[in-house]
Amino acid sequence: MLLKFLTPHIEHFENNVTVQLSFNIDGVPLSSSSKSSFWPILLSFVNVPNLLKTVIPVGLYHGKFKKPSSSFEFLNPFITEMNEIISNGLEINEKILKFKISQVICDAPAKSFLLNVKNHNAYHGCNSCIVEGTYFNHRMSFLDMDAPLRTDRNKQDEYYYKDNSPLEDLPGAKKQLFKQQLKAAERMSEKYLNHNFSEKMTAAASLFTKLQLKETKKKNKGRRFTLDEKIMSLSLYKRNPKCYCLLSIMFTLPSPRTLQNVLSSVSITTGVSPIVMKVLRKI
Protein backbone atom coordinates (compact mmCIF):
# COMPACT_ATOMS: atom_id res chain seq x y z
CA MET A 1 0.00 0.00 0.00
CA LEU A 2 2.84 2.42 0.82
CA LEU A 3 4.51 1.70 -2.51
CA LYS A 4 1.39 2.63 -4.48
CA PHE A 5 0.85 5.81 -2.48
CA LEU A 6 4.46 7.07 -2.42
CA THR A 7 5.21 6.54 -6.11
CA PRO A 8 3.34 9.72 -7.28
CA HIS A 9 5.03 11.74 -4.48
CA ILE A 10 8.56 10.40 -4.84
CA GLU A 11 9.88 13.81 -6.01
CA HIS A 12 9.35 15.12 -2.46
CA PHE A 13 11.86 12.60 -1.05
CA GLU A 14 15.64 12.60 -1.13
CA ASN A 15 17.60 9.42 -1.72
CA ASN A 16 18.41 7.36 1.43
CA VAL A 17 16.19 9.57 3.57
CA THR A 18 14.65 8.08 6.73
CA VAL A 19 10.88 8.64 6.73
CA GLN A 20 9.38 8.90 10.21
CA LEU A 21 5.95 7.31 10.47
CA SER A 22 3.16 7.96 12.96
CA PHE A 23 0.32 5.54 13.64
CA ASN A 24 -3.04 6.08 15.28
CA ILE A 25 -5.12 3.17 16.57
CA ASP A 26 -8.54 3.70 18.11
CA GLY A 27 -12.07 2.32 18.15
CA VAL A 28 -14.85 4.21 16.36
CA PRO A 29 -18.52 3.35 17.14
CA LEU A 30 -20.72 3.32 14.06
CA SER A 31 -23.87 4.39 15.88
CA SER A 32 -25.15 5.04 19.38
CA SER A 33 -27.84 2.37 19.07
CA SER A 34 -25.52 -0.60 18.48
CA LYS A 35 -22.18 -2.01 19.64
CA SER A 36 -20.85 -2.22 16.08
CA SER A 37 -17.50 -0.43 15.71
CA PHE A 38 -14.49 0.08 13.46
CA TRP A 39 -10.89 -0.22 14.65
CA PRO A 40 -8.73 1.48 11.99
CA ILE A 41 -4.93 1.67 11.82
CA LEU A 42 -4.07 5.09 10.39
CA LEU A 43 -0.66 6.14 9.06
CA SER A 44 0.76 9.65 8.72
CA PHE A 45 4.18 11.16 7.92
CA VAL A 46 6.08 13.13 10.58
CA ASN A 47 9.03 14.62 8.68
CA VAL A 48 7.64 15.05 5.13
CA PRO A 49 6.35 18.66 4.86
CA ASN A 50 4.29 18.02 1.71
CA LEU A 51 2.45 15.10 3.33
CA LEU A 52 1.94 16.34 6.89
CA LYS A 53 -1.85 16.51 6.46
CA THR A 54 -2.08 13.14 4.70
CA VAL A 55 -3.60 10.20 6.57
CA ILE A 56 -3.61 6.70 5.08
CA PRO A 57 -5.69 3.76 6.41
CA VAL A 58 -3.43 0.71 6.45
CA GLY A 59 -5.68 -1.64 8.43
CA LEU A 60 -9.31 -1.95 9.48
CA TYR A 61 -11.24 -4.24 11.82
CA HIS A 62 -15.02 -4.34 12.10
CA GLY A 63 -16.68 -5.84 15.15
CA LYS A 64 -20.42 -6.27 15.44
CA PHE A 65 -20.48 -6.54 19.20
CA LYS A 66 -17.02 -5.81 20.64
CA LYS A 67 -13.45 -4.79 19.93
CA PRO A 68 -10.87 -7.32 18.65
CA SER A 69 -10.50 -10.21 21.06
CA SER A 70 -6.71 -10.40 20.67
CA SER A 71 -4.25 -7.60 20.05
CA PHE A 72 -1.92 -10.12 18.38
CA GLU A 73 -4.52 -11.18 15.79
CA PHE A 74 -5.42 -7.54 15.22
CA LEU A 75 -1.84 -6.30 14.73
CA ASN A 76 -0.01 -9.33 13.28
CA PRO A 77 -0.53 -8.41 9.57
CA PHE A 78 0.50 -4.82 10.34
CA ILE A 79 3.56 -5.91 12.36
CA THR A 80 4.67 -8.33 9.63
CA GLU A 81 4.48 -5.69 6.91
CA MET A 82 6.19 -3.03 9.02
CA ASN A 83 9.05 -5.41 9.86
CA GLU A 84 9.59 -5.94 6.14
CA ILE A 85 9.48 -2.24 5.29
CA ILE A 86 11.68 -1.08 8.20
CA SER A 87 14.26 -3.83 7.65
CA ASN A 88 14.56 -3.54 3.85
CA GLY A 89 13.12 -0.12 2.95
CA LEU A 90 11.49 0.67 -0.39
CA GLU A 91 13.06 1.44 -3.76
CA ILE A 92 11.02 3.79 -5.96
CA ASN A 93 12.39 5.26 -9.20
CA GLU A 94 15.97 4.49 -8.17
CA LYS A 95 15.46 6.20 -4.80
CA ILE A 96 15.83 4.18 -1.60
CA LEU A 97 13.52 5.17 1.26
CA LYS A 98 14.17 4.01 4.81
CA PHE A 99 11.43 3.99 7.44
CA LYS A 100 11.18 4.40 11.19
CA ILE A 101 8.17 4.39 13.51
CA SER A 102 8.33 7.68 15.40
CA GLN A 103 5.18 7.35 17.50
CA VAL A 104 2.03 5.34 18.11
CA ILE A 105 -0.93 7.50 19.19
CA CYS A 106 -4.00 6.11 20.92
CA ASP A 107 -6.30 6.90 23.82
CA ALA A 108 -6.16 5.17 27.23
CA PRO A 109 -8.43 2.16 26.44
CA ALA A 110 -6.64 1.49 23.13
CA LYS A 111 -3.25 1.86 24.86
CA SER A 112 -4.08 -0.79 27.46
CA PHE A 113 -5.37 -3.05 24.66
CA LEU A 114 -2.16 -2.72 22.60
CA LEU A 115 0.17 -3.11 25.59
CA ASN A 116 -1.84 -6.05 26.99
CA VAL A 117 -2.18 -4.47 30.43
CA LYS A 118 -5.07 -3.68 32.75
CA ASN A 119 -7.40 -0.84 31.79
CA HIS A 120 -6.62 2.70 32.92
CA ASN A 121 -9.52 2.63 35.42
CA ALA A 122 -8.39 -0.58 37.16
CA TYR A 123 -6.97 -0.56 40.67
CA HIS A 124 -3.50 -1.27 39.26
CA GLY A 125 -4.01 0.53 35.94
CA CYS A 126 -1.46 3.34 36.21
CA ASN A 127 1.07 3.14 33.36
CA SER A 128 3.69 5.27 35.14
CA CYS A 129 4.04 3.78 38.62
CA ILE A 130 2.88 0.86 40.77
CA VAL A 131 0.44 2.89 42.88
CA GLU A 132 -2.79 1.11 43.83
CA GLY A 133 -5.87 3.15 43.00
CA THR A 134 -8.65 4.18 45.38
CA TYR A 135 -12.27 4.20 44.23
CA PHE A 136 -13.50 7.61 45.32
CA ASN A 137 -16.54 9.66 44.27
CA HIS A 138 -17.51 7.20 41.51
CA ARG A 139 -14.06 7.24 39.89
CA MET A 140 -10.66 5.63 40.26
CA SER A 141 -8.13 7.96 41.90
CA PHE A 142 -4.37 7.46 42.22
CA LEU A 143 -3.42 9.41 45.34
CA ASP A 144 0.15 8.31 46.09
CA MET A 145 2.54 10.85 44.54
CA ASP A 146 5.74 9.03 45.58
CA ALA A 147 5.05 5.47 44.39
CA PRO A 148 7.97 3.63 42.72
CA LEU A 149 8.07 3.97 38.94
CA ARG A 150 6.91 1.02 36.87
CA THR A 151 9.70 -0.86 35.05
CA ASP A 152 8.95 -1.66 31.40
CA ARG A 153 7.73 -5.18 30.75
CA ASN A 154 9.35 -6.87 33.72
CA LYS A 155 6.25 -9.06 34.18
CA GLN A 156 6.58 -8.96 37.98
CA ASP A 157 3.28 -7.20 38.59
CA GLU A 158 0.59 -9.78 37.81
CA TYR A 159 -2.08 -7.24 38.75
CA TYR A 160 -1.02 -5.02 35.82
CA TYR A 161 0.47 -7.13 33.02
CA LYS A 162 -1.73 -9.60 31.14
CA ASP A 163 0.67 -10.84 28.47
CA ASN A 164 3.36 -9.72 26.05
CA SER A 165 2.60 -6.83 23.72
CA PRO A 166 2.62 -7.35 19.92
CA LEU A 167 4.48 -4.03 19.63
CA GLU A 168 7.54 -5.76 21.11
CA ASP A 169 8.00 -7.56 17.77
CA LEU A 170 8.72 -4.30 15.94
CA PRO A 171 12.37 -3.73 14.88
CA GLY A 172 14.34 -1.93 17.58
CA ALA A 173 11.76 -2.61 20.28
CA LYS A 174 13.79 -5.39 21.91
CA LYS A 175 16.96 -3.26 21.85
CA GLN A 176 15.11 -0.38 23.45
CA LEU A 177 13.55 -2.78 25.97
CA PHE A 178 17.02 -4.07 26.94
CA LYS A 179 18.24 -0.51 27.53
CA GLN A 180 15.21 0.26 29.70
CA GLN A 181 15.66 -2.95 31.71
CA LEU A 182 19.36 -2.14 32.16
CA LYS A 183 18.50 1.31 33.53
CA ALA A 184 15.91 -0.27 35.85
CA ALA A 185 18.56 -2.72 37.12
CA GLU A 186 20.95 0.17 37.78
CA ARG A 187 18.28 2.03 39.76
CA MET A 188 17.52 -1.14 41.72
CA SER A 189 21.21 -1.65 42.55
CA GLU A 190 21.48 1.92 43.79
CA LYS A 191 18.40 1.47 46.00
CA TYR A 192 19.84 -1.81 47.32
CA LEU A 193 23.15 -0.18 48.22
CA ASN A 194 21.45 2.78 49.87
CA HIS A 195 19.11 0.58 51.89
CA ASN A 196 21.57 -2.10 53.00
CA PHE A 197 24.76 -0.13 53.57
CA SER A 198 23.65 3.33 54.66
CA GLU A 199 22.74 2.12 58.13
CA LYS A 200 26.22 0.59 58.57
CA MET A 201 28.06 3.79 57.61
CA THR A 202 28.64 7.06 59.33
CA ALA A 203 26.50 9.97 58.16
CA ALA A 204 29.42 11.48 56.21
CA ALA A 205 30.33 8.17 54.53
CA SER A 206 26.71 7.54 53.60
CA LEU A 207 26.39 11.04 52.14
CA PHE A 208 29.63 10.62 50.17
CA THR A 209 28.52 7.22 48.76
CA LYS A 210 25.12 8.51 47.68
CA LEU A 211 26.82 11.48 46.03
CA GLN A 212 28.99 9.17 43.92
CA LEU A 213 26.04 7.00 42.88
CA LYS A 214 23.90 10.00 42.01
CA GLU A 215 26.29 12.30 40.15
CA THR A 216 29.16 10.24 38.71
CA LYS A 217 27.47 9.36 35.39
CA LYS A 218 26.36 12.92 34.70
CA LYS A 219 28.34 15.42 32.67
CA ASN A 220 30.23 18.13 34.55
CA LYS A 221 27.77 20.89 33.65
CA GLY A 222 24.80 18.70 34.54
CA ARG A 223 25.85 17.91 38.11
CA ARG A 224 23.86 19.45 40.95
CA PHE A 225 25.01 19.22 44.57
CA THR A 226 22.88 19.64 47.67
CA LEU A 227 23.86 21.99 50.47
CA ASP A 228 24.81 19.06 52.73
CA GLU A 229 27.11 17.69 50.02
CA LYS A 230 28.76 21.09 49.59
CA ILE A 231 29.30 21.45 53.34
CA MET A 232 30.86 17.97 53.54
CA SER A 233 33.13 18.78 50.58
CA LEU A 234 34.03 22.12 52.14
CA SER A 235 35.21 20.37 55.30
CA LEU A 236 37.49 18.17 53.17
CA TYR A 237 38.78 21.16 51.22
CA LYS A 238 39.66 23.12 54.37
CA ARG A 239 41.59 20.18 55.80
CA ASN A 240 43.94 20.04 52.79
CA PRO A 241 43.21 21.88 49.50
CA LYS A 242 45.89 19.93 47.58
CA CYS A 243 44.51 16.61 48.78
CA TYR A 244 41.01 17.75 47.82
CA CYS A 245 42.17 18.45 44.24
CA LEU A 246 43.52 14.89 44.09
CA LEU A 247 40.23 13.48 45.42
CA SER A 248 38.35 15.52 42.81
CA ILE A 249 40.21 13.62 40.09
CA MET A 250 39.36 10.24 41.61
CA PHE A 251 35.80 11.01 42.77
CA THR A 252 32.90 13.28 41.88
CA LEU A 253 33.10 16.38 44.10
CA PRO A 254 32.15 20.07 43.81
CA SER A 255 34.84 22.25 42.30
CA PRO A 256 36.85 24.61 44.57
CA ARG A 257 35.10 27.54 42.86
CA THR A 258 31.72 26.13 43.87
CA LEU A 259 32.91 25.85 47.46
CA GLN A 260 34.17 29.44 47.40
CA ASN A 261 30.72 30.55 46.26
CA VAL A 262 29.23 28.74 49.25
CA LEU A 263 31.56 30.59 51.60
CA SER A 264 30.84 33.95 49.98
CA SER A 265 27.11 33.43 50.54
CA VAL A 266 27.62 33.14 54.31
CA SER A 267 27.03 36.43 56.09
CA ILE A 268 29.60 37.02 58.87
CA THR A 269 29.31 40.10 61.08
CA THR A 270 30.99 41.31 64.27
CA GLY A 271 29.37 41.00 67.66
CA VAL A 272 27.64 38.22 69.56
CA SER A 273 25.59 35.82 67.42
CA PRO A 274 22.01 35.41 68.72
CA ILE A 275 22.00 31.85 67.39
CA VAL A 276 25.04 30.96 69.49
CA MET A 277 23.46 32.52 72.60
CA LYS A 278 20.26 30.56 71.97
CA VAL A 279 22.23 27.31 71.84
CA LEU A 280 24.17 28.20 75.00
CA ARG A 281 20.95 28.80 76.92
CA LYS A 282 19.84 25.23 76.21
CA ILE A 283 23.04 23.75 77.63
Tab-separated table of C-alpha atoms in Angstrom:
chain	number	residue	atom	x	y	z
A	1	MET	CA	0.000	0.000	0.000
A	2	LEU	CA	2.842	2.421	0.817
A	3	LEU	CA	4.513	1.697	-2.511
A	4	LYS	CA	1.389	2.630	-4.484
A	5	PHE	CA	0.853	5.807	-2.476
A	6	LEU	CA	4.458	7.073	-2.416
A	7	THR	CA	5.210	6.545	-6.113
A	8	PRO	CA	3.336	9.722	-7.277
A	9	HIS	CA	5.035	11.742	-4.479
A	10	ILE	CA	8.558	10.400	-4.842
A	11	GLU	CA	9.882	13.810	-6.012
A	12	HIS	CA	9.346	15.121	-2.459
A	13	PHE	CA	11.858	12.602	-1.047
A	14	GLU	CA	15.637	12.601	-1.129
A	15	ASN	CA	17.604	9.420	-1.715
A	16	ASN	CA	18.406	7.362	1.425
A	17	VAL	CA	16.192	9.571	3.570
A	18	THR	CA	14.645	8.080	6.731
A	19	VAL	CA	10.881	8.644	6.728
A	20	GLN	CA	9.379	8.895	10.207
A	21	LEU	CA	5.946	7.306	10.471
A	22	SER	CA	3.156	7.956	12.962
A	23	PHE	CA	0.317	5.539	13.639
A	24	ASN	CA	-3.038	6.084	15.276
A	25	ILE	CA	-5.122	3.175	16.567
A	26	ASP	CA	-8.543	3.703	18.112
A	27	GLY	CA	-12.072	2.320	18.153
A	28	VAL	CA	-14.847	4.210	16.364
A	29	PRO	CA	-18.524	3.347	17.139
A	30	LEU	CA	-20.719	3.322	14.062
A	31	SER	CA	-23.869	4.388	15.879
A	32	SER	CA	-25.146	5.036	19.382
A	33	SER	CA	-27.841	2.371	19.069
A	34	SER	CA	-25.520	-0.605	18.482
A	35	LYS	CA	-22.180	-2.015	19.637
A	36	SER	CA	-20.849	-2.224	16.078
A	37	SER	CA	-17.503	-0.428	15.715
A	38	PHE	CA	-14.493	0.085	13.457
A	39	TRP	CA	-10.892	-0.224	14.652
A	40	PRO	CA	-8.734	1.477	11.985
A	41	ILE	CA	-4.934	1.671	11.819
A	42	LEU	CA	-4.067	5.091	10.390
A	43	LEU	CA	-0.662	6.136	9.064
A	44	SER	CA	0.760	9.653	8.721
A	45	PHE	CA	4.176	11.161	7.922
A	46	VAL	CA	6.079	13.133	10.576
A	47	ASN	CA	9.029	14.620	8.675
A	48	VAL	CA	7.644	15.052	5.130
A	49	PRO	CA	6.352	18.655	4.859
A	50	ASN	CA	4.288	18.021	1.712
A	51	LEU	CA	2.450	15.097	3.328
A	52	LEU	CA	1.944	16.338	6.894
A	53	LYS	CA	-1.846	16.512	6.458
A	54	THR	CA	-2.080	13.143	4.699
A	55	VAL	CA	-3.597	10.196	6.572
A	56	ILE	CA	-3.611	6.700	5.079
A	57	PRO	CA	-5.691	3.762	6.412
A	58	VAL	CA	-3.428	0.707	6.455
A	59	GLY	CA	-5.676	-1.637	8.434
A	60	LEU	CA	-9.313	-1.954	9.477
A	61	TYR	CA	-11.238	-4.236	11.818
A	62	HIS	CA	-15.023	-4.337	12.103
A	63	GLY	CA	-16.682	-5.841	15.146
A	64	LYS	CA	-20.422	-6.273	15.436
A	65	PHE	CA	-20.479	-6.537	19.202
A	66	LYS	CA	-17.025	-5.813	20.638
A	67	LYS	CA	-13.451	-4.791	19.931
A	68	PRO	CA	-10.867	-7.318	18.646
A	69	SER	CA	-10.504	-10.211	21.064
A	70	SER	CA	-6.715	-10.401	20.667
A	71	SER	CA	-4.245	-7.598	20.045
A	72	PHE	CA	-1.922	-10.124	18.379
A	73	GLU	CA	-4.520	-11.178	15.791
A	74	PHE	CA	-5.423	-7.541	15.220
A	75	LEU	CA	-1.838	-6.299	14.726
A	76	ASN	CA	-0.009	-9.333	13.276
A	77	PRO	CA	-0.529	-8.408	9.573
A	78	PHE	CA	0.501	-4.817	10.335
A	79	ILE	CA	3.558	-5.905	12.362
A	80	THR	CA	4.665	-8.328	9.634
A	81	GLU	CA	4.476	-5.687	6.911
A	82	MET	CA	6.192	-3.028	9.022
A	83	ASN	CA	9.053	-5.406	9.855
A	84	GLU	CA	9.593	-5.945	6.139
A	85	ILE	CA	9.476	-2.236	5.288
A	86	ILE	CA	11.677	-1.084	8.195
A	87	SER	CA	14.261	-3.830	7.654
A	88	ASN	CA	14.564	-3.539	3.847
A	89	GLY	CA	13.119	-0.120	2.952
A	90	LEU	CA	11.487	0.670	-0.395
A	91	GLU	CA	13.062	1.443	-3.762
A	92	ILE	CA	11.020	3.793	-5.961
A	93	ASN	CA	12.389	5.261	-9.195
A	94	GLU	CA	15.973	4.489	-8.165
A	95	LYS	CA	15.463	6.202	-4.802
A	96	ILE	CA	15.825	4.184	-1.603
A	97	LEU	CA	13.524	5.168	1.265
A	98	LYS	CA	14.166	4.012	4.813
A	99	PHE	CA	11.428	3.990	7.444
A	100	LYS	CA	11.184	4.396	11.187
A	101	ILE	CA	8.175	4.386	13.507
A	102	SER	CA	8.326	7.676	15.396
A	103	GLN	CA	5.184	7.351	17.504
A	104	VAL	CA	2.026	5.339	18.114
A	105	ILE	CA	-0.926	7.503	19.192
A	106	CYS	CA	-3.996	6.109	20.921
A	107	ASP	CA	-6.304	6.898	23.824
A	108	ALA	CA	-6.159	5.174	27.230
A	109	PRO	CA	-8.432	2.165	26.436
A	110	ALA	CA	-6.636	1.494	23.135
A	111	LYS	CA	-3.254	1.860	24.860
A	112	SER	CA	-4.080	-0.792	27.465
A	113	PHE	CA	-5.366	-3.054	24.656
A	114	LEU	CA	-2.158	-2.722	22.598
A	115	LEU	CA	0.170	-3.115	25.593
A	116	ASN	CA	-1.845	-6.054	26.989
A	117	VAL	CA	-2.181	-4.469	30.432
A	118	LYS	CA	-5.068	-3.682	32.748
A	119	ASN	CA	-7.404	-0.839	31.787
A	120	HIS	CA	-6.620	2.703	32.917
A	121	ASN	CA	-9.524	2.631	35.417
A	122	ALA	CA	-8.391	-0.577	37.156
A	123	TYR	CA	-6.971	-0.556	40.673
A	124	HIS	CA	-3.498	-1.265	39.257
A	125	GLY	CA	-4.013	0.526	35.942
A	126	CYS	CA	-1.462	3.345	36.213
A	127	ASN	CA	1.075	3.142	33.358
A	128	SER	CA	3.691	5.272	35.139
A	129	CYS	CA	4.040	3.784	38.620
A	130	ILE	CA	2.876	0.864	40.768
A	131	VAL	CA	0.442	2.886	42.877
A	132	GLU	CA	-2.786	1.108	43.828
A	133	GLY	CA	-5.866	3.152	43.003
A	134	THR	CA	-8.652	4.176	45.378
A	135	TYR	CA	-12.269	4.197	44.230
A	136	PHE	CA	-13.504	7.606	45.324
A	137	ASN	CA	-16.544	9.659	44.271
A	138	HIS	CA	-17.512	7.202	41.509
A	139	ARG	CA	-14.063	7.242	39.890
A	140	MET	CA	-10.662	5.632	40.263
A	141	SER	CA	-8.125	7.959	41.896
A	142	PHE	CA	-4.365	7.462	42.223
A	143	LEU	CA	-3.423	9.406	45.342
A	144	ASP	CA	0.151	8.310	46.088
A	145	MET	CA	2.540	10.854	44.541
A	146	ASP	CA	5.739	9.029	45.580
A	147	ALA	CA	5.054	5.473	44.395
A	148	PRO	CA	7.969	3.625	42.715
A	149	LEU	CA	8.071	3.967	38.938
A	150	ARG	CA	6.912	1.021	36.867
A	151	THR	CA	9.698	-0.865	35.051
A	152	ASP	CA	8.948	-1.658	31.403
A	153	ARG	CA	7.728	-5.176	30.747
A	154	ASN	CA	9.352	-6.874	33.720
A	155	LYS	CA	6.252	-9.063	34.184
A	156	GLN	CA	6.575	-8.959	37.976
A	157	ASP	CA	3.279	-7.198	38.590
A	158	GLU	CA	0.586	-9.777	37.807
A	159	TYR	CA	-2.078	-7.244	38.750
A	160	TYR	CA	-1.025	-5.020	35.823
A	161	TYR	CA	0.474	-7.135	33.021
A	162	LYS	CA	-1.734	-9.596	31.141
A	163	ASP	CA	0.668	-10.845	28.471
A	164	ASN	CA	3.363	-9.719	26.048
A	165	SER	CA	2.595	-6.826	23.718
A	166	PRO	CA	2.621	-7.350	19.924
A	167	LEU	CA	4.485	-4.028	19.634
A	168	GLU	CA	7.543	-5.760	21.110
A	169	ASP	CA	7.997	-7.557	17.772
A	170	LEU	CA	8.716	-4.304	15.938
A	171	PRO	CA	12.367	-3.730	14.883
A	172	GLY	CA	14.342	-1.935	17.576
A	173	ALA	CA	11.755	-2.605	20.284
A	174	LYS	CA	13.792	-5.385	21.910
A	175	LYS	CA	16.959	-3.263	21.849
A	176	GLN	CA	15.110	-0.380	23.455
A	177	LEU	CA	13.555	-2.777	25.971
A	178	PHE	CA	17.021	-4.069	26.944
A	179	LYS	CA	18.242	-0.509	27.531
A	180	GLN	CA	15.210	0.256	29.704
A	181	GLN	CA	15.657	-2.947	31.710
A	182	LEU	CA	19.357	-2.141	32.162
A	183	LYS	CA	18.498	1.308	33.530
A	184	ALA	CA	15.912	-0.274	35.849
A	185	ALA	CA	18.555	-2.718	37.124
A	186	GLU	CA	20.950	0.167	37.775
A	187	ARG	CA	18.278	2.034	39.759
A	188	MET	CA	17.515	-1.138	41.717
A	189	SER	CA	21.207	-1.650	42.548
A	190	GLU	CA	21.481	1.925	43.794
A	191	LYS	CA	18.402	1.473	45.998
A	192	TYR	CA	19.844	-1.808	47.317
A	193	LEU	CA	23.151	-0.178	48.223
A	194	ASN	CA	21.448	2.775	49.868
A	195	HIS	CA	19.112	0.578	51.894
A	196	ASN	CA	21.568	-2.105	53.002
A	197	PHE	CA	24.760	-0.131	53.572
A	198	SER	CA	23.653	3.327	54.659
A	199	GLU	CA	22.742	2.122	58.128
A	200	LYS	CA	26.224	0.594	58.567
A	201	MET	CA	28.064	3.785	57.606
A	202	THR	CA	28.640	7.064	59.328
A	203	ALA	CA	26.504	9.967	58.165
A	204	ALA	CA	29.418	11.483	56.212
A	205	ALA	CA	30.333	8.169	54.534
A	206	SER	CA	26.714	7.540	53.601
A	207	LEU	CA	26.393	11.040	52.143
A	208	PHE	CA	29.626	10.616	50.172
A	209	THR	CA	28.523	7.225	48.757
A	210	LYS	CA	25.122	8.512	47.678
A	211	LEU	CA	26.819	11.479	46.035
A	212	GLN	CA	28.990	9.166	43.918
A	213	LEU	CA	26.035	6.999	42.881
A	214	LYS	CA	23.905	10.001	42.008
A	215	GLU	CA	26.288	12.304	40.152
A	216	THR	CA	29.158	10.238	38.714
A	217	LYS	CA	27.467	9.358	35.390
A	218	LYS	CA	26.361	12.924	34.702
A	219	LYS	CA	28.340	15.425	32.668
A	220	ASN	CA	30.226	18.132	34.551
A	221	LYS	CA	27.774	20.891	33.650
A	222	GLY	CA	24.797	18.705	34.535
A	223	ARG	CA	25.847	17.913	38.107
A	224	ARG	CA	23.864	19.450	40.951
A	225	PHE	CA	25.010	19.221	44.575
A	226	THR	CA	22.879	19.636	47.666
A	227	LEU	CA	23.859	21.993	50.470
A	228	ASP	CA	24.813	19.057	52.730
A	229	GLU	CA	27.106	17.686	50.019
A	230	LYS	CA	28.762	21.092	49.594
A	231	ILE	CA	29.304	21.446	53.339
A	232	MET	CA	30.861	17.970	53.540
A	233	SER	CA	33.128	18.782	50.579
A	234	LEU	CA	34.028	22.123	52.140
A	235	SER	CA	35.210	20.370	55.304
A	236	LEU	CA	37.495	18.168	53.169
A	237	TYR	CA	38.778	21.158	51.223
A	238	LYS	CA	39.657	23.122	54.369
A	239	ARG	CA	41.594	20.182	55.797
A	240	ASN	CA	43.940	20.037	52.791
A	241	PRO	CA	43.208	21.876	49.499
A	242	LYS	CA	45.888	19.925	47.582
A	243	CYS	CA	44.514	16.609	48.780
A	244	TYR	CA	41.008	17.753	47.816
A	245	CYS	CA	42.173	18.446	44.241
A	246	LEU	CA	43.519	14.888	44.094
A	247	LEU	CA	40.231	13.484	45.422
A	248	SER	CA	38.347	15.522	42.806
A	249	ILE	CA	40.215	13.623	40.086
A	250	MET	CA	39.360	10.242	41.606
A	251	PHE	CA	35.796	11.009	42.770
A	252	THR	CA	32.899	13.280	41.879
A	253	LEU	CA	33.103	16.379	44.096
A	254	PRO	CA	32.147	20.065	43.805
A	255	SER	CA	34.841	22.254	42.305
A	256	PRO	CA	36.847	24.613	44.570
A	257	ARG	CA	35.105	27.538	42.859
A	258	THR	CA	31.724	26.127	43.872
A	259	LEU	CA	32.912	25.848	47.462
A	260	GLN	CA	34.173	29.444	47.402
A	261	ASN	CA	30.720	30.547	46.260
A	262	VAL	CA	29.232	28.743	49.250
A	263	LEU	CA	31.557	30.590	51.599
A	264	SER	CA	30.842	33.948	49.984
A	265	SER	CA	27.111	33.434	50.537
A	266	VAL	CA	27.622	33.141	54.309
A	267	SER	CA	27.029	36.429	56.089
A	268	ILE	CA	29.597	37.021	58.871
A	269	THR	CA	29.306	40.102	61.075
A	270	THR	CA	30.993	41.312	64.272
A	271	GLY	CA	29.372	41.002	67.658
A	272	VAL	CA	27.636	38.222	69.559
A	273	SER	CA	25.587	35.821	67.425
A	274	PRO	CA	22.010	35.407	68.725
A	275	ILE	CA	22.000	31.854	67.394
A	276	VAL	CA	25.045	30.962	69.492
A	277	MET	CA	23.459	32.517	72.595
A	278	LYS	CA	20.263	30.561	71.970
A	279	VAL	CA	22.229	27.308	71.835
A	280	LEU	CA	24.171	28.200	74.999
A	281	ARG	CA	20.952	28.800	76.917
A	282	LYS	CA	19.839	25.231	76.210
A	283	ILE	CA	23.043	23.753	77.632
